Structures are given as structure tokens and as C-alpha cells.
CSV table of C-alpha atoms in Angstrom, one decimal:
chain,number,residue,atom,x,y,z
A,119,MET,CA,0.0,0.0,0.0
A,120,ARG,CA,1.3,3.4,-1.0
A,121,LEU,CA,1.5,5.9,1.9
A,122,GLU,CA,2.0,9.7,1.6
A,123,ALA,CA,3.7,12.0,4.1
A,124,ILE,CA,1.4,14.4,5.9
A,125,THR,CA,1.5,16.5,9.1
A,126,TRP,CA,-0.6,15.6,12.1
A,127,ASP,CA,-2.6,18.8,11.7
A,128,ARG,CA,-3.3,18.2,8.1
A,129,LEU,CA,-4.2,14.6,8.9
A,130,GLY,CA,-6.8,15.8,11.4
A,131,ASP,CA,-8.2,18.1,8.8
A,132,ARG,CA,-8.4,15.4,6.1
A,133,LEU,CA,-10.0,12.9,8.4
A,134,ALA,CA,-12.6,15.4,9.6
A,135,GLU,CA,-13.5,16.3,6.1
A,136,ARG,CA,-14.1,12.6,5.3
A,137,LEU,CA,-16.3,12.2,8.4
A,138,LEU,CA,-18.5,15.1,7.5
A,139,ASP,CA,-20.0,13.0,4.7
A,140,LEU,CA,-19.9,9.6,6.5
A,141,LYS,CA,-23.3,7.8,6.4
A,142,PRO,CA,-23.8,4.7,8.6
A,143,ALA,CA,-24.7,1.7,6.5
A,144,ASP,CA,-27.2,0.5,9.1
A,145,GLY,CA,-29.3,3.6,9.1
A,146,SER,CA,-28.1,4.9,12.4
A,147,PRO,CA,-27.9,8.7,12.7
A,148,TRP,CA,-24.6,8.5,14.5
A,149,PRO,CA,-21.4,7.6,12.6
A,150,ARG,CA,-19.0,5.4,14.6
A,151,VAL,CA,-15.3,5.7,14.0
A,152,ALA,CA,-12.4,3.7,15.3
A,153,PHE,CA,-8.9,5.0,16.1
A,154,ASP,CA,-7.1,1.7,16.6
A,155,GLY,CA,-3.6,1.4,17.8
A,156,ALA,CA,-1.2,0.6,20.6
A,157,PRO,CA,-0.9,3.1,23.4
A,158,ALA,CA,2.6,4.0,22.1
A,159,ALA,CA,1.0,5.2,18.8
A,160,ALA,CA,-1.3,7.6,20.8
A,161,PRO,CA,-4.5,7.0,18.9
A,162,GLY,CA,-6.3,9.2,21.4
A,163,ASP,CA,-4.3,12.2,20.3
A,164,LEU,CA,-5.4,11.8,16.7
A,165,ALA,CA,-9.0,11.3,17.8
A,166,ALA,CA,-8.8,14.5,19.9
A,167,ARG,CA,-7.4,16.4,16.8
A,168,VAL,CA,-10.3,15.2,14.7
A,169,HIS,CA,-12.8,16.1,17.4
A,170,GLU,CA,-11.4,19.7,17.6
A,171,VAL,CA,-11.6,20.1,13.8
A,172,LEU,CA,-15.2,18.8,13.8
A,173,ARG,CA,-16.0,21.3,16.5
A,174,THR,CA,-14.7,24.2,14.6
A,175,ARG,CA,-16.9,23.1,11.7
A,176,GLY,CA,-20.0,22.9,13.7
A,177,ARG,CA,-20.2,19.1,13.9
A,178,SER,CA,-20.8,17.3,17.3
A,179,SER,CA,-18.5,14.4,18.2
A,180,LEU,CA,-17.6,12.5,21.3
A,181,VAL,CA,-14.2,11.0,22.1
A,182,VAL,CA,-14.3,7.8,24.1
A,183,GLY,CA,-11.2,5.8,25.1
A,184,THR,CA,-11.3,2.1,25.9
A,185,GLU,CA,-9.1,2.8,29.0
A,186,GLY,CA,-12.2,4.0,30.6
A,187,PHE,CA,-13.8,0.6,30.1
A,188,LEU,CA,-11.2,-1.6,31.8
A,189,ARG,CA,-12.5,-4.5,33.8
A,190,PRO,CA,-11.9,-4.2,37.6
A,191,ALA,CA,-8.3,-5.0,38.7
A,192,SER,CA,-9.6,-8.1,40.5
A,193,VAL,CA,-10.7,-9.5,37.2
A,194,ARG,CA,-8.1,-8.3,34.7
A,195,LEU,CA,-5.2,-9.1,37.0
A,196,GLU,CA,-6.5,-12.5,38.3
A,197,HIS,CA,-3.6,-14.3,36.6
A,198,GLY,CA,-1.0,-11.7,37.5
A,199,HIS,CA,0.1,-8.2,36.4
A,200,GLN,CA,1.8,-9.3,33.3
A,201,ASP,CA,-0.3,-12.0,31.8
A,202,VAL,CA,-0.3,-11.4,28.0
A,203,ASP,CA,-3.3,-13.5,27.2
A,204,ALA,CA,-5.4,-11.7,29.9
A,205,TYR,CA,-4.3,-8.4,28.4
A,206,TYR,CA,-5.3,-9.4,25.0
A,207,ASP,CA,-8.6,-11.1,25.8
A,208,GLY,CA,-9.8,-9.8,29.1
A,209,TRP,CA,-8.6,-6.4,30.2
A,210,PHE,CA,-11.3,-4.4,28.3
A,211,ASP,CA,-15.0,-4.7,29.1
A,212,THR,CA,-16.3,-5.2,25.6
A,213,GLY,CA,-19.8,-6.0,27.0
A,214,ALA,CA,-20.0,-2.6,28.7
A,215,LEU,CA,-18.8,-1.0,25.4
A,216,TRP,CA,-21.6,-2.7,23.5
A,217,ARG,CA,-24.2,-1.8,26.2
A,218,GLU,CA,-23.1,1.8,27.1
A,219,VAL,CA,-21.6,3.1,23.8
A,220,PHE,CA,-22.6,1.1,20.8
A,221,GLY,CA,-26.2,0.1,21.8
A,222,PRO,CA,-27.4,3.7,22.3
A,223,LEU,CA,-26.0,4.6,18.8
A,224,GLU,CA,-27.9,1.9,16.9
A,225,ALA,CA,-30.6,3.0,14.5
A,226,ASP,CA,-33.3,2.7,17.2
A,227,GLY,CA,-31.0,4.0,20.0
A,228,ASP,CA,-31.5,7.2,22.1
A,229,GLY,CA,-27.9,8.6,21.6
A,230,ARG,CA,-27.2,8.7,25.4
A,231,VAL,CA,-23.6,7.4,25.7
A,232,LEU,CA,-21.6,6.7,28.8
A,233,PRO,CA,-18.1,8.1,28.1
A,234,ASP,CA,-16.3,6.0,30.7
A,235,LEU,CA,-17.1,3.5,33.4
A,236,LEU,CA,-14.0,2.8,35.5
A,237,ASP,CA,-11.1,5.0,36.5
A,238,PRO,CA,-8.0,3.0,35.7
A,239,VAL,CA,-6.0,4.7,38.4
A,240,THR,CA,-8.3,4.4,41.4
A,241,ASP,CA,-10.1,1.2,40.1
A,242,ARG,CA,-13.4,2.8,41.1
A,243,ALA,CA,-16.5,3.7,39.1
A,244,THR,CA,-16.2,7.1,37.5
A,245,ARG,CA,-19.8,7.9,37.9
A,246,SER,CA,-19.6,10.1,34.8
A,247,PRO,CA,-22.9,11.4,33.5
A,248,TYR,CA,-24.3,10.2,30.2
A,249,VAL,CA,-23.6,12.4,27.2
A,250,GLN,CA,-26.4,13.0,24.7
A,251,LEU,CA,-25.0,12.8,21.2
A,252,PRO,CA,-27.3,14.6,18.8
A,253,PRO,CA,-28.3,13.0,15.5
A,254,GLY,CA,-25.3,13.4,13.2
A,255,GLY,CA,-22.9,13.5,16.1
A,256,ILE,CA,-19.9,11.2,15.6
A,257,LEU,CA,-18.4,8.7,18.0
A,258,LEU,CA,-14.6,8.7,18.0
A,259,LEU,CA,-13.5,5.6,19.9
A,260,HIS,CA,-9.8,5.0,20.5
A,261,GLY,CA,-7.8,2.2,21.9
A,262,PRO,CA,-5.9,-1.1,21.2
A,263,PHE,CA,-7.3,-4.2,19.5
A,264,LEU,CA,-10.5,-2.5,18.4
A,265,LEU,CA,-10.8,-4.4,15.0
A,266,ARG,CA,-11.1,-7.8,16.5
A,267,HIS,CA,-14.4,-7.4,18.3
A,268,TRP,CA,-16.9,-6.9,15.4
A,269,PHE,CA,-17.8,-3.5,16.7
A,270,PRO,CA,-20.1,-1.7,14.2
A,271,PHE,CA,-17.7,0.9,12.9
A,272,ASP,CA,-18.5,3.0,9.9
A,273,LEU,CA,-14.8,4.0,9.4
A,274,THR,CA,-11.7,2.5,10.9
A,275,VAL,CA,-8.3,4.2,11.2
A,276,HIS,CA,-5.3,2.1,12.3
A,277,LEU,CA,-2.1,3.7,13.6
A,278,LEU,CA,0.7,1.4,12.6
A,279,LEU,CA,4.0,1.1,14.4
A,280,SER,CA,6.8,-1.2,13.2
A,281,PRO,CA,7.9,-3.8,15.8
A,282,GLY,CA,11.1,-1.7,16.4
A,283,ALA,CA,9.2,1.5,16.8
A,284,LEU,CA,6.6,-0.1,19.0
A,285,ARG,CA,9.4,-1.4,21.3
A,286,ARG,CA,11.2,2.0,21.4
A,287,ARG,CA,8.1,4.0,22.2
A,288,THR,CA,6.6,1.6,24.7
A,289,PRO,CA,7.9,2.3,28.3
A,290,GLU,CA,10.1,-0.5,29.5
A,291,ALA,CA,7.5,-1.4,32.2
A,292,GLY,CA,5.1,-2.1,29.4
A,293,HIS,CA,7.3,-4.4,27.2
A,294,TRP,CA,5.5,-7.4,28.5
A,295,THR,CA,2.5,-6.4,26.4
A,296,LEU,CA,4.4,-6.5,23.1
A,297,PRO,CA,3.5,-10.1,22.3
A,298,ALA,CA,-0.1,-9.2,22.5
A,299,PHE,CA,0.3,-6.7,19.7
A,300,GLU,CA,2.2,-9.2,17.6
A,301,ARG,CA,-0.6,-11.6,18.1
A,302,TYR,CA,-3.1,-8.9,17.0
A,303,GLU,CA,-1.2,-8.3,13.8
A,304,GLN,CA,-1.1,-12.0,13.0
A,305,GLU,CA,-4.8,-12.7,13.8
A,306,THR,CA,-6.5,-9.6,12.7
A,307,ASP,CA,-4.2,-7.8,10.2
A,308,PRO,CA,-5.4,-4.4,11.2
A,309,ALA,CA,-3.1,-2.7,8.7
A,310,GLY,CA,-4.7,-4.7,5.9
A,311,THR,CA,-8.3,-4.4,7.0
A,312,ALA,CA,-8.6,-0.8,8.3
A,313,ASP,CA,-10.2,1.8,6.0
A,314,VAL,CA,-7.4,4.3,6.7
A,315,LEU,CA,-3.8,3.4,7.6
A,316,VAL,CA,-1.5,5.8,9.4
A,317,ARG,CA,2.2,4.9,9.8
A,318,ALA,CA,3.4,6.6,13.0
A,319,ASP,CA,6.9,5.2,13.4
A,320,ASP,CA,8.3,8.8,13.4
A,321,PRO,CA,6.1,10.8,15.7
A,322,ARG,CA,7.1,14.0,13.8
A,323,ARG,CA,6.5,12.7,10.3
A,324,PRO,CA,3.4,10.5,9.9
A,325,ALA,CA,2.3,9.0,6.6
A,326,TRP,CA,-1.2,7.8,5.6
A,327,SER,CA,-3.0,5.9,2.9
A,328,GLY,CA,-5.4,8.7,2.0
């Protein structure tokens, strides 16, 4: 796949332009967009950029991060603090994401989305209020492993890091998670299946598939 160099600001502009005309295939009034990538690729930063551009153009959007939908520590750390399989399969509460984020944005939903459920630092419920996303408002969900759950995205963006860049940009304390991202590449091929690919090896010089 041919990639072209772009700045982060321009990338945010181009993606926002694309989302302005995005129509969900299932008739929902709320487009749902994935920003998929390892924490080292900072998919949340790109989602925030797009959110800001959409805001300046008068379009509502809501940024939601999967780190706000972690399972309680007693569940996700049941097999230890560095269990790769648990990180890959069981850290994120996909059931809660379906119930609190995707369910309300179905064609017959009410648009009331819970932006987060659990504080990953305190391991307590956030008690955040629901957010009413108006018709036409866009969900911008960011986090790792998003393309393996059959979430009903209308556009998927994958931020790609080479194995070397992933290792360099992941804090040493998080190196135990690297095999999970290798498994994700092998099983899901996010670079080959995403609608938009962003190579982020050099954080100053991204490239994208257009």
C-alpha cells in the first residue's frame, strides 16, 4: 500500500473532512469511527485532533477511550500483572462498550452514551454522567485491539508502528504487552483491514493511505 507523508494537523483536517459526509450503513444517525492502535501510537491524540476540527466546523462528536472501560483489577489481574493472554482477551470490558456506547447509537437508539465506566488509576467507578450525542454526532472511539471485536464501525483508522518503533516507544515497564500486539497483527491484520492506515513510526512525520 502506498503511503504519503502528511502533518498531524493536516491529517486531522483530512479525516474530519471525510467524516462530514460519512453515512452509517445500518441507518443509524450516529457515525462510529475507530482510532485503533497501541498506546505507544497515541490513537487518542489523533481522535482529539479530529474532534477539535469537527467542533470548529459545527459538527458534534464524542471522544471515548477504551481505557475508561477496563475491567476491575480483581478481574483483569486475576492471573498476574503481566499475563499477556489476559491483556489481549480480558482487560477491556467489551460487554460494557456494547451496552453503554454502541447500543445507544444503533438505528433505534437514544444517543445517550456513557463516556467512561472505570477509573484505571483508582479502580473505582467514574460515575460520569451520560452524554447526549445529537443526530449526526460522531463517535470517535480510540484504543488497542479495536478491530477484533466486530464493533459496528463505519470507518476504521489504524495507527501502525513497526515492531522496532513499538518497542522503542513503549515504556520498558510495558514491554511485557508487546507479544499481544504481535498476536493482534497475526490474527486480525489491522493494517490490511482498516479503511485508513496511518504509519506513525516517526512521531514527527506520519504518513497515511489517504
